[in-house]
Coordinates of C-alpha atoms and ligand atoms in Angstrom, one line a residue:
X1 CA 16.4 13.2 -15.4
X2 CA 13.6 11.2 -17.7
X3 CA 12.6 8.1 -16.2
X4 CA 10.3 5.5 -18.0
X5 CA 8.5 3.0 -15.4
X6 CA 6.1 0.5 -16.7
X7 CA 3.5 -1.3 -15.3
X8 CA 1.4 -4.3 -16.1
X9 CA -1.5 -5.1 -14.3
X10 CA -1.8 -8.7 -13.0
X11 CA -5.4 -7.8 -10.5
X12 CA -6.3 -5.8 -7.9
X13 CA -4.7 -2.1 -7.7
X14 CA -1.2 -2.8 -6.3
X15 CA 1.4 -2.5 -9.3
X16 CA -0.6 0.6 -10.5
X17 CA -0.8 1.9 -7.3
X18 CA 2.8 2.0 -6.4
X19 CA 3.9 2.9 -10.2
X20 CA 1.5 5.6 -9.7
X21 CA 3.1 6.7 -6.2
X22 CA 7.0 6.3 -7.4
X23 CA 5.6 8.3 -10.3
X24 CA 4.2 11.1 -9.0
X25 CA 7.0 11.7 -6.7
X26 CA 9.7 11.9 -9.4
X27 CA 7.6 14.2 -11.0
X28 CA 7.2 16.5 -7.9
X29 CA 10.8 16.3 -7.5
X30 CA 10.8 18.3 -11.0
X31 CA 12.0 15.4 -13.0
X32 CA 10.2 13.5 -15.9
X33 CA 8.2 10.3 -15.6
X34 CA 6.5 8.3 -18.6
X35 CA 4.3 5.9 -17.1
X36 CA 3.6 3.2 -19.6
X37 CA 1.3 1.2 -18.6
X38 CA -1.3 -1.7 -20.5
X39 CA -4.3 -0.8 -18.3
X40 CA -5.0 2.5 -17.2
X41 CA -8.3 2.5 -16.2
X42 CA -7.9 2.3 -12.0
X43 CA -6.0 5.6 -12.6
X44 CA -9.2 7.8 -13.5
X45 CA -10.3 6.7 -9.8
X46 CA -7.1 6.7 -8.4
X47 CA -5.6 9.9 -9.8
X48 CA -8.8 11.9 -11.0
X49 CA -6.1 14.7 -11.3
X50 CA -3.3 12.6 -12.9
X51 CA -0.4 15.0 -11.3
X52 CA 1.3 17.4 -13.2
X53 CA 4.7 16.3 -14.7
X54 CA 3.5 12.3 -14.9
X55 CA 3.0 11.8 -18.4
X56 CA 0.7 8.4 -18.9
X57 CA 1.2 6.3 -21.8
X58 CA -0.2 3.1 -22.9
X59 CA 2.0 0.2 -23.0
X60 CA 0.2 -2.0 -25.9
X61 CA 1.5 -2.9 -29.8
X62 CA 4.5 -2.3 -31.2
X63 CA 6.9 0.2 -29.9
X64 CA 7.2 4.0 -30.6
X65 CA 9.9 5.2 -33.1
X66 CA 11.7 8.6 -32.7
X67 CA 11.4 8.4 -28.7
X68 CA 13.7 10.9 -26.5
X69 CA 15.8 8.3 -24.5
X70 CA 15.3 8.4 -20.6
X71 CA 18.0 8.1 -17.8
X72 CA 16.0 5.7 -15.6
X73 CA 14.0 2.5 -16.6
X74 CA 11.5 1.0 -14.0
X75 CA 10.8 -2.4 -14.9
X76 CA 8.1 -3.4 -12.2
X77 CA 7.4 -6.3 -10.5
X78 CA 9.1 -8.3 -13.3
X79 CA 6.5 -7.2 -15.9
X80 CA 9.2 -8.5 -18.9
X81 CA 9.8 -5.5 -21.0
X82 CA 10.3 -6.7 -24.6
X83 CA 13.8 -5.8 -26.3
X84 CA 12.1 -3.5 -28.6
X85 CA 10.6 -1.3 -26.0
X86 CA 13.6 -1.3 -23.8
X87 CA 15.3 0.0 -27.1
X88 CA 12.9 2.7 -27.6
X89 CA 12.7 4.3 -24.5
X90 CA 16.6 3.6 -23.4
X91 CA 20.2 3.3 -24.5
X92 CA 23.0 0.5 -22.9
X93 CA 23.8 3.6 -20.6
X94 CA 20.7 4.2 -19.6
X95 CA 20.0 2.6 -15.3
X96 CA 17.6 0.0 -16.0
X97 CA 16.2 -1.0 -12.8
X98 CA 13.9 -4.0 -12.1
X99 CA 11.9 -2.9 -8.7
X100 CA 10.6 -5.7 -7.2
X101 CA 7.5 -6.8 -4.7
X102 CA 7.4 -5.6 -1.2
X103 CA 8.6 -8.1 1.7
X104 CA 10.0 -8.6 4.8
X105 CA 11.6 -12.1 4.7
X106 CA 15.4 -12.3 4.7
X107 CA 16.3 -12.7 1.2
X108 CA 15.9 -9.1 0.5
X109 CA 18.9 -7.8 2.2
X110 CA 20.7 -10.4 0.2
X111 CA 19.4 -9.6 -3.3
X112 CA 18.3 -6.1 -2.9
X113 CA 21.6 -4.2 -5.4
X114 CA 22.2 -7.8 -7.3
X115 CA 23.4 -6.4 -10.9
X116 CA 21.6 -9.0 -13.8
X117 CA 23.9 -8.5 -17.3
X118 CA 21.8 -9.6 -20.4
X119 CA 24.0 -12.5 -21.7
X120 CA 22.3 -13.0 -25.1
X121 CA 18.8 -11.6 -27.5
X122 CA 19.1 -8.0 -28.2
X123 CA 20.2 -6.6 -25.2
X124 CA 23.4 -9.2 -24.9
X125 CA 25.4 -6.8 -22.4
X126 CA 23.3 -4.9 -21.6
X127 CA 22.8 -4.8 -17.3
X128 CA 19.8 -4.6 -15.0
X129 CA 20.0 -4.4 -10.9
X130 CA 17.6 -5.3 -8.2
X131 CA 15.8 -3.2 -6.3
X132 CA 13.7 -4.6 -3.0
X133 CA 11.9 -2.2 -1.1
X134 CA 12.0 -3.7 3.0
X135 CA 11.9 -2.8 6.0
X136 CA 15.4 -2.7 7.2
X137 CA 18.5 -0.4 6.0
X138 CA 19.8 -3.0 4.3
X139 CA 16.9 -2.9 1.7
X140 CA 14.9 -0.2 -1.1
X141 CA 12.9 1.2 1.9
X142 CA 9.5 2.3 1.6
X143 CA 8.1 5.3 -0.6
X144 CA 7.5 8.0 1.5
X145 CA 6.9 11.7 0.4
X146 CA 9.1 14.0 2.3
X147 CA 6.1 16.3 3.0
X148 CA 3.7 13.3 4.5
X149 CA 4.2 14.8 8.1
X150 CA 3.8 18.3 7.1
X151 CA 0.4 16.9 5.5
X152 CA -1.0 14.9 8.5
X153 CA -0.5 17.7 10.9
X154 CA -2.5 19.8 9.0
X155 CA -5.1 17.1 8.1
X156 CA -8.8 18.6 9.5
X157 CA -10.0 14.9 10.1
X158 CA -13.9 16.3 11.0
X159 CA -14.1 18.4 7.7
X160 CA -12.6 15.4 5.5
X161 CA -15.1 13.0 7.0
X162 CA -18.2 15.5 6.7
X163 CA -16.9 16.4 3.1
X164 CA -17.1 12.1 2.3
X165 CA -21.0 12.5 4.1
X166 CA -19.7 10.6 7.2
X167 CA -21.2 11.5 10.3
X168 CA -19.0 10.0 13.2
X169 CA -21.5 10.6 16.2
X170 CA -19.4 11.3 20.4
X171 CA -17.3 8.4 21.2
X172 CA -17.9 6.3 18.0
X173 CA -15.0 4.2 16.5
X174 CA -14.3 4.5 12.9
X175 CA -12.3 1.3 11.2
X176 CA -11.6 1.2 7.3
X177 CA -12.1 -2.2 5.8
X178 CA -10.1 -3.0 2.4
X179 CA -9.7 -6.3 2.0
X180 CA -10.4 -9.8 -0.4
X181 CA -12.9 -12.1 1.2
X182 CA -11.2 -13.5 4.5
X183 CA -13.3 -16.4 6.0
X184 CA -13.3 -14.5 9.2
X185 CA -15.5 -11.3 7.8
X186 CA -18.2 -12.6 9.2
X187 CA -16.8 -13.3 12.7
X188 CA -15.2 -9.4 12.3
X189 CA -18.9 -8.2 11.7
X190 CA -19.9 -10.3 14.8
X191 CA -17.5 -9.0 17.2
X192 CA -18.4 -5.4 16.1
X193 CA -22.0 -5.4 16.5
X194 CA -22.1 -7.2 20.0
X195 CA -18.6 -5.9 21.3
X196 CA -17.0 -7.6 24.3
X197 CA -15.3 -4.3 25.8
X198 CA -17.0 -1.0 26.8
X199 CA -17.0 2.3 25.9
X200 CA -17.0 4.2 29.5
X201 CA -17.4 2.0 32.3
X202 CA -20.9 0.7 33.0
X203 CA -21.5 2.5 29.9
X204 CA -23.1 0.7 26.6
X205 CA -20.1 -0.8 24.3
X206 CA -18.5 1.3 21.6
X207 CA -20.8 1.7 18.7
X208 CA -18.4 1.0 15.5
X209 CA -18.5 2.6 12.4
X210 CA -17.5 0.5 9.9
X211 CA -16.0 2.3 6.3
X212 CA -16.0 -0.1 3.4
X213 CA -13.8 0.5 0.4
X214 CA -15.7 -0.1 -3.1
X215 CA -15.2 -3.1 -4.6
X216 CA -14.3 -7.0 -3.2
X217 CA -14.9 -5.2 0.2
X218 CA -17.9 -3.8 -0.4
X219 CA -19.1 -7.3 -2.6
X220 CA -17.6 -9.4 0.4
X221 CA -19.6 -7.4 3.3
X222 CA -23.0 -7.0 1.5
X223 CA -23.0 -10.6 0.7
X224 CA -22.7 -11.7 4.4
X225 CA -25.4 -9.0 5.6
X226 CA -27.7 -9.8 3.0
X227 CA -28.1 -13.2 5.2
X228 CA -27.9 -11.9 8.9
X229 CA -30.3 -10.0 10.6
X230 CA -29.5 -7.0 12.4
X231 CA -30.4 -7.0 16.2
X232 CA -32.0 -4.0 17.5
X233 CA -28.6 -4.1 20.2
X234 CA -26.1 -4.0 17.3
X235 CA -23.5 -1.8 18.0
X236 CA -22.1 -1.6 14.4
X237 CA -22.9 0.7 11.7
X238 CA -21.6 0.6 8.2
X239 CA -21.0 2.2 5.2
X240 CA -19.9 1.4 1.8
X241 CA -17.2 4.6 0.0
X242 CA -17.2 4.9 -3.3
X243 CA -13.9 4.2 -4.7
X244 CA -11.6 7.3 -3.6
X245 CA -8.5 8.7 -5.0
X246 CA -5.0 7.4 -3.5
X247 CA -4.4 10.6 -1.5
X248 CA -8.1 10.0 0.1
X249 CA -7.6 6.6 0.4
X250 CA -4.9 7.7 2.5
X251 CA -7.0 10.2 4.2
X252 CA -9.3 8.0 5.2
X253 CA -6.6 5.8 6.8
X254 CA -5.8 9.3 8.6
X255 CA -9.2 9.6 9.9
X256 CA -9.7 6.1 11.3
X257 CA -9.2 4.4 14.6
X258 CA -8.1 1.1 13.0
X259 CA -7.5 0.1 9.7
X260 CA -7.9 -3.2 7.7
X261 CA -5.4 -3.4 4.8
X262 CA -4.7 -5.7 1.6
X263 CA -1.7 -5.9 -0.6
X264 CA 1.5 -4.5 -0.1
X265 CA 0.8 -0.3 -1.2
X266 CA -2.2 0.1 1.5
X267 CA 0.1 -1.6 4.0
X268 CA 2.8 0.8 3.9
X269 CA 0.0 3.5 3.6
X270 CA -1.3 1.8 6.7
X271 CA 2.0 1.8 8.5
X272 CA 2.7 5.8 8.0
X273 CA -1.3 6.6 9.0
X274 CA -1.5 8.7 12.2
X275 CA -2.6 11.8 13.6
X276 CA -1.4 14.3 15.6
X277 CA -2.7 13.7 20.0
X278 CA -3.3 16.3 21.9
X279 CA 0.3 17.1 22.6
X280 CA 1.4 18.1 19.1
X281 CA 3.0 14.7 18.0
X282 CA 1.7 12.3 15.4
X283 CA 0.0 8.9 17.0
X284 CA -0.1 5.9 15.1
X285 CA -3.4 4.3 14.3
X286 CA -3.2 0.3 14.7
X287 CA -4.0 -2.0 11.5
X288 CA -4.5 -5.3 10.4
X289 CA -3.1 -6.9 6.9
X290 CA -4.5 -9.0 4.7
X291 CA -1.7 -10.5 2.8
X292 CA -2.1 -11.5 -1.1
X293 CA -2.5 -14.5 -1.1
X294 CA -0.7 -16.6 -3.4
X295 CA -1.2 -20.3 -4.5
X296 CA 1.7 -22.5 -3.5
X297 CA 1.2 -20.6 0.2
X298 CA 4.4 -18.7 -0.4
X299 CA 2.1 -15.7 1.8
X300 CA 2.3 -17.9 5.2
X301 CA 6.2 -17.1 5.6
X302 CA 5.8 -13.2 4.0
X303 CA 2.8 -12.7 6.5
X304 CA 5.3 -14.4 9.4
X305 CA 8.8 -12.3 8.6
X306 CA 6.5 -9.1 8.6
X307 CA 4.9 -9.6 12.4
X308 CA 8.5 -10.5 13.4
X309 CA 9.4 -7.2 12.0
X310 CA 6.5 -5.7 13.6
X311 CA 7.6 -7.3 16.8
X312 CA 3.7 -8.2 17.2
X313 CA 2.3 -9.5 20.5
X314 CA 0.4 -12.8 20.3
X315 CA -3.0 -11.0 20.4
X316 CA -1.9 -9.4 17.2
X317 CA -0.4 -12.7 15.8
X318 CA -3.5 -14.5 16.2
X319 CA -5.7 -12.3 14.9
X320 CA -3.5 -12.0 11.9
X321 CA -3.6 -15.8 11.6
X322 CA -7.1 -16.1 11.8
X323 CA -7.5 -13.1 9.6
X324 CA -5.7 -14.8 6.8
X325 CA -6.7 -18.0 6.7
X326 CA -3.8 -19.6 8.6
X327 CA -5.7 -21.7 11.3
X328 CA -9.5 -21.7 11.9
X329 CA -9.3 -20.4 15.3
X330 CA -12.0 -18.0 16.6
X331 CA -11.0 -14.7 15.8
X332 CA -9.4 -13.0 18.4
X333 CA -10.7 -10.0 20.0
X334 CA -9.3 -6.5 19.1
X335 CA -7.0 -4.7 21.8
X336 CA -6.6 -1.5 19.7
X337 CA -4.9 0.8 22.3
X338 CA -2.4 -2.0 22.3
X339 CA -1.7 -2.8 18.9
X340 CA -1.9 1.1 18.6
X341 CA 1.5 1.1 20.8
X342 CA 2.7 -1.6 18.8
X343 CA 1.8 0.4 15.3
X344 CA 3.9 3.4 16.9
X345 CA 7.1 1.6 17.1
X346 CA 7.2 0.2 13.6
X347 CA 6.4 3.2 12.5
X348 CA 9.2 4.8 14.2
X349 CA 11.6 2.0 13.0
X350 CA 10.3 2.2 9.4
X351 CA 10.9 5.8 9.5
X352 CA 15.0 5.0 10.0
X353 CA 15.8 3.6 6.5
X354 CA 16.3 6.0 3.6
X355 CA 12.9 6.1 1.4
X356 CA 12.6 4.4 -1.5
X357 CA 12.8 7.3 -4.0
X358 CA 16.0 8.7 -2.7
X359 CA 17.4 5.0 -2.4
X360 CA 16.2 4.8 -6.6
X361 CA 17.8 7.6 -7.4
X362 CA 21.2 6.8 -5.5
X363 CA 21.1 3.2 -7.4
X364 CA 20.4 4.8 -10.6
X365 CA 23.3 7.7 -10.1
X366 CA 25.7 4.6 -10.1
X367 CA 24.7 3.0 -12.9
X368 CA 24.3 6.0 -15.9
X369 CA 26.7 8.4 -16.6
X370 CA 24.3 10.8 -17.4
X371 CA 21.9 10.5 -14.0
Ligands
TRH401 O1 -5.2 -4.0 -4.7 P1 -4.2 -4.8 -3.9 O2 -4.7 -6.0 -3.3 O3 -2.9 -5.0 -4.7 C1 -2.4 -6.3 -4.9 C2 -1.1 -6.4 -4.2 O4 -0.2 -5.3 -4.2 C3 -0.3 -7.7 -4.6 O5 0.9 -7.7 -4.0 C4 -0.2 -7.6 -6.1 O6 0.5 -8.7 -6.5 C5 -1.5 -7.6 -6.7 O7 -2.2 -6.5 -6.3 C6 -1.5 -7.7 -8.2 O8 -3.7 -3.9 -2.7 P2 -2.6 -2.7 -2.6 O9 -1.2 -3.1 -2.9 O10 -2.8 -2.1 -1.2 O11 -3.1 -1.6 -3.7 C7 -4.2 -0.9 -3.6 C8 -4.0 0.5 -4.2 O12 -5.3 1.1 -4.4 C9 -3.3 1.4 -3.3 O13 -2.4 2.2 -4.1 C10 -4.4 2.3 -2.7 C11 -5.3 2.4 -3.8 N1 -6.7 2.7 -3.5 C12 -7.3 3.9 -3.9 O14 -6.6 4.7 -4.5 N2 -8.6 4.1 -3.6 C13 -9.4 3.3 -2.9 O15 -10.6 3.6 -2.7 C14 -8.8 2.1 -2.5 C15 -9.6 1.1 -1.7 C16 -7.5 1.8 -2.7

């Protein structure tokens, strides 16, 4: 099968970062992707590689003549595919496919398979369907490699870390930051340099080593430590990454103790993270999201649908709230072995829903003769 997916870039990584993903795994399934896409540039970071069988194309000017038609067209996140390109790269019989953004709120089981026929332009009768990625069985699912367990049980967390020239010393915590600029940074940085709870009992409290992601992160932290001064009790050590390919970026999330996530693709990267205990099976490692935040507030009830997914505690709730913006209330303090437990069953339950990929290619099977 040939499948075309393209991609414009609004800000931020997310719609390049999951095009890159749903990409990459068509193509390691042994069929073709064309990725066409306005703005490529994240992608020498992110893919340094660019995997074999991904064929990246720039989605700019007119479009190509004399194009081999695919079996599959990706329209994502509603990026508006003129009639011209749609013509080049597909035929009427070809499953075109609009995959939408990533939520948790009701309406998705309830639009996720809508069909959308093209009534006039063009592409009069023509037909698109809906896809929504969720949480439940009723929706896309998540994109999620069949080999990711394979991969974390394998994963030699003390090699990755020395290889990145992080040197986690006994009994240090490691948290990833990626995030915008929540108000609260600067109570996060607080709470991690004079932490309430011990290490070992009468012991001094955990020392925290903090792991910045390169850009609004790293901007955000610097700007706030620029104006503190560090006291000689701080507990709290950080460091700023450089900007890391999407399978370290996962890595990374692998090799923490908690993780701060953004957007919707390091959420779900965040929600599979965890490595193996010492009895063999794979642990979850707890996380906080920073939703996008949009300007009419449409984020408060995305944020709220996903914690009830999550089934979150109220500790977890709070600090969510506080985390993004919702009230002003102090920040509440972590509880990561709980939020850890918390982590494990969403993970389990996320697990139960086909994944996204296999749920694509199931739609797409229905809708062109040929796939
Ligand atoms: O970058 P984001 O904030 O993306 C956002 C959201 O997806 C939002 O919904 C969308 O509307 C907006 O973009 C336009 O966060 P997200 O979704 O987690 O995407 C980040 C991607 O970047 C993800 O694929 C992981 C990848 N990444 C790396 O590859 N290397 C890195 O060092 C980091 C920090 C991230």
């Amino acid at each position: 099968m040939r499948w075309d997916i393209f991609c414009k870039v609004i800000d931020n990584y997310g719609d390049i970062g999951v095009c890159w993903r749903l990409a990459r795994q068509i193509a390691a399934h042994g069929q073709e992707a064309r990725l066409w896409v306005d703005d490529a540039l994240a992608l020498a970071w992110m893919a340094p590689d660019l995997a074999e069988g991904v064929d990246v194309r720039p989605w700019q000017g007119q479009a190509p003549n004399g194009l081999p038609r695919g079996d599959v067209l990706i329209e994502a996140f509603g990026c508006d595919i003129t009639p011209d390109w749609v013509q080049a790269v597909a035929t009427a019989d070809t499953a075109w496919i609009n995959l939408e953004y990533l939520s948790a709120e009701p309406y998705v089981e309830r639009m996720h398979g809508l069909p959308s026929p093209v009534l006039s332009g063009p592409l009069a009768g023509w037909r698109k369907r809906f896809f929504y990625p969720g949480f439940t069985s009723a929706t896309g699912g998540l994109l999620r490699e069949p080999d990711l367990p394979r991969r974390q049980h394998r994963f030699d967390r003390e090699a990755w870390l020395t290889a990145q020239g992080i040197q986690r010393k006994d009994g240090e915590r490691l948290v990833s930051l990626f995030c915008y600029e929540p108000v609260a940074l600067a109570s996060l940085l607080d709470q991690l340099e004079q932490p309430q709870e011990d290490g070992e009992p009468d012991g001094p409290p955990r020392l925290t080593h903090l792991l910045v992601t390169a850009g609004r992160a790293t901007a955000a932290v610097q700007a706030l430590m620029r104006g503190r001064s560090t006291s000689p009790s701080s507990r709290l050590c950080v460091h700023y990454l450089p900007r890391l390919s999407q399978d370290d970026y996962d890595h990374l999330l692998w090799a923490c103790d908690l993780n701060f996530v953004r957007g919707e693709d390091s959420l779900v990267r965040a929600l599979w993270a965890a490595r193996p205990s010492p009895a063999g099976d794979l642990q979850s490692i707890p996380f906080i999201w920073q939703i996008y935040p949009q300007h009419d507030d449409a984020h408060h009830d995305k944020l709220q649908a996903f914690l009830n997914w999550m089934r979150a505690p109220s500790s977890l709730r709070a600090f969510h709230d506080t985390w993004n913006g919702l009230d002003a209330a102090p920040l509440a303090g972590l509880d990561i072995s709980a939020w850890g437990k918390v982590a494990q069953q969403a993970r389990a339950r996320a697990l139960e829903p086909e994944d996204l990929f296999s749920q694509l290619r199931a739609m797409a099977a229905t809708m062109a003769p040929r796939a």
